CSV table of C-alpha atoms in Angstrom, one decimal:
chain,number,residue,atom,x,y,z
L,1,ILE,CA,35.2,167.6,88.0
L,2,LEU,CA,36.9,170.0,90.7
L,3,ASP,CA,36.3,169.2,94.4
L,4,ARG,CA,36.2,172.8,96.0
L,5,ALA,CA,37.5,170.8,99.0
L,6,GLU,CA,40.7,170.0,97.8
L,7,SER,CA,43.8,171.2,98.4
L,8,PRO,CA,45.2,173.9,95.7
L,9,SER,CA,47.7,171.7,94.5
L,10,GLY,CA,45.0,168.7,94.3
L,11,GLN,CA,43.1,171.0,92.3
L,12,ALA,CA,45.7,171.4,89.8
L,13,GLN,CA,46.0,168.1,89.7
L,14,ALA,CA,42.6,167.5,88.8
L,15,ARG,CA,42.8,170.0,86.2
L,16,GLU,CA,45.6,169.1,84.4
L,17,ARG,CA,43.9,165.2,84.6
L,18,ASP,CA,40.7,166.6,82.9
L,19,GLU,CA,42.8,168.4,80.3
L,20,MET,CA,44.7,165.3,79.2
L,21,LEU,CA,41.6,163.4,79.1
L,22,GLU,CA,39.8,166.2,76.7
L,23,GLN,CA,43.1,166.2,74.8
L,24,ALA,CA,42.9,162.4,74.3
L,25,LEU,CA,39.2,162.2,73.5
L,26,ARG,CA,39.6,165.2,71.0
L,27,GLN,CA,42.5,162.6,69.4
L,28,LEU,CA,39.5,159.9,68.7
L,29,SER,CA,37.7,159.6,65.3
L,30,GLU,CA,34.5,160.9,65.8
L,31,HIS,CA,32.6,157.9,65.5
L,32,HIS,CA,34.8,156.6,68.5
L,33,ARG,CA,34.4,159.3,70.6
L,34,GLN,CA,30.7,159.4,69.9
L,35,ALA,CA,30.1,155.5,70.8
L,36,LEU,CA,32.6,156.2,74.4
L,37,LEU,CA,30.8,159.2,75.3
L,38,LEU,CA,26.9,157.8,74.8
L,39,HIS,CA,27.6,154.7,76.6
L,40,THR,CA,30.2,155.7,79.3
L,41,TRP,CA,28.9,159.4,80.3
L,42,GLU,CA,25.5,159.1,79.3
L,43,GLY,CA,24.7,155.4,80.2
L,44,LEU,CA,23.2,154.8,76.7
L,45,THR,CA,22.7,151.1,76.0
L,46,PHE,CA,24.9,149.7,73.0
L,47,ALA,CA,21.2,148.9,71.5
L,48,GLU,CA,20.7,153.0,72.1
L,49,VAL,CA,24.1,154.0,70.7
L,50,GLY,CA,23.8,151.5,67.7
L,51,GLU,CA,20.5,153.5,67.1
L,52,ARG,CA,22.6,156.7,67.1
L,53,LEU,CA,25.3,155.5,65.3
L,54,SER,CA,23.3,154.0,62.7
L,55,CYS,CA,24.6,150.3,63.4
L,56,SER,CA,23.8,147.4,65.3
L,57,ALA,CA,24.1,146.9,69.3
L,58,GLU,CA,26.8,144.5,68.4
L,59,ALA,CA,28.8,147.1,66.3
L,60,ALA,CA,28.5,150.0,68.9
L,61,ARG,CA,30.1,147.3,71.6
L,62,LYS,CA,32.6,146.7,69.2
L,63,VAL,CA,33.0,150.4,68.4
L,64,TRP,CA,33.2,151.1,72.0
L,65,GLY,CA,35.6,148.7,73.0
L,66,ARG,CA,37.8,149.9,70.5
L,67,ALA,CA,37.6,153.4,71.5
L,68,ALA,CA,38.1,152.4,75.0
L,69,GLU,CA,41.2,150.6,74.3
L,70,GLU,CA,42.7,154.0,72.2
L,71,LEU,CA,41.5,156.1,75.1
L,72,ALA,CA,43.4,154.0,77.4
L,73,LYS,CA,46.6,153.6,75.1
L,74,ARG,CA,46.7,157.6,74.2
L,75,LEU,CA,46.3,158.3,78.4
L,76,GLY,CA,49.0,155.8,79.2
L,77,ASP,CA,49.8,156.0,82.9
L,78,ALA,CA,49.1,159.8,82.7
L,79,LEU,CA,45.7,158.9,85.0
């Protein structure tokens, strides 16, 4: 999300980071992406994520962990 108070170069860097994140998210499997977005961005508990993904809370936590690892690997040091 861009901060309008940033300099033009800061805004360009923020856009580039956002694009890299979006691209990395698109490369995840749908299951991993959903777990990551539901828990991290929407703030759902693992029990709630599990309900949405039709699995247990523990399984949702594990899927989220694998998704977070995969995302970090895809992003590398870019962010």
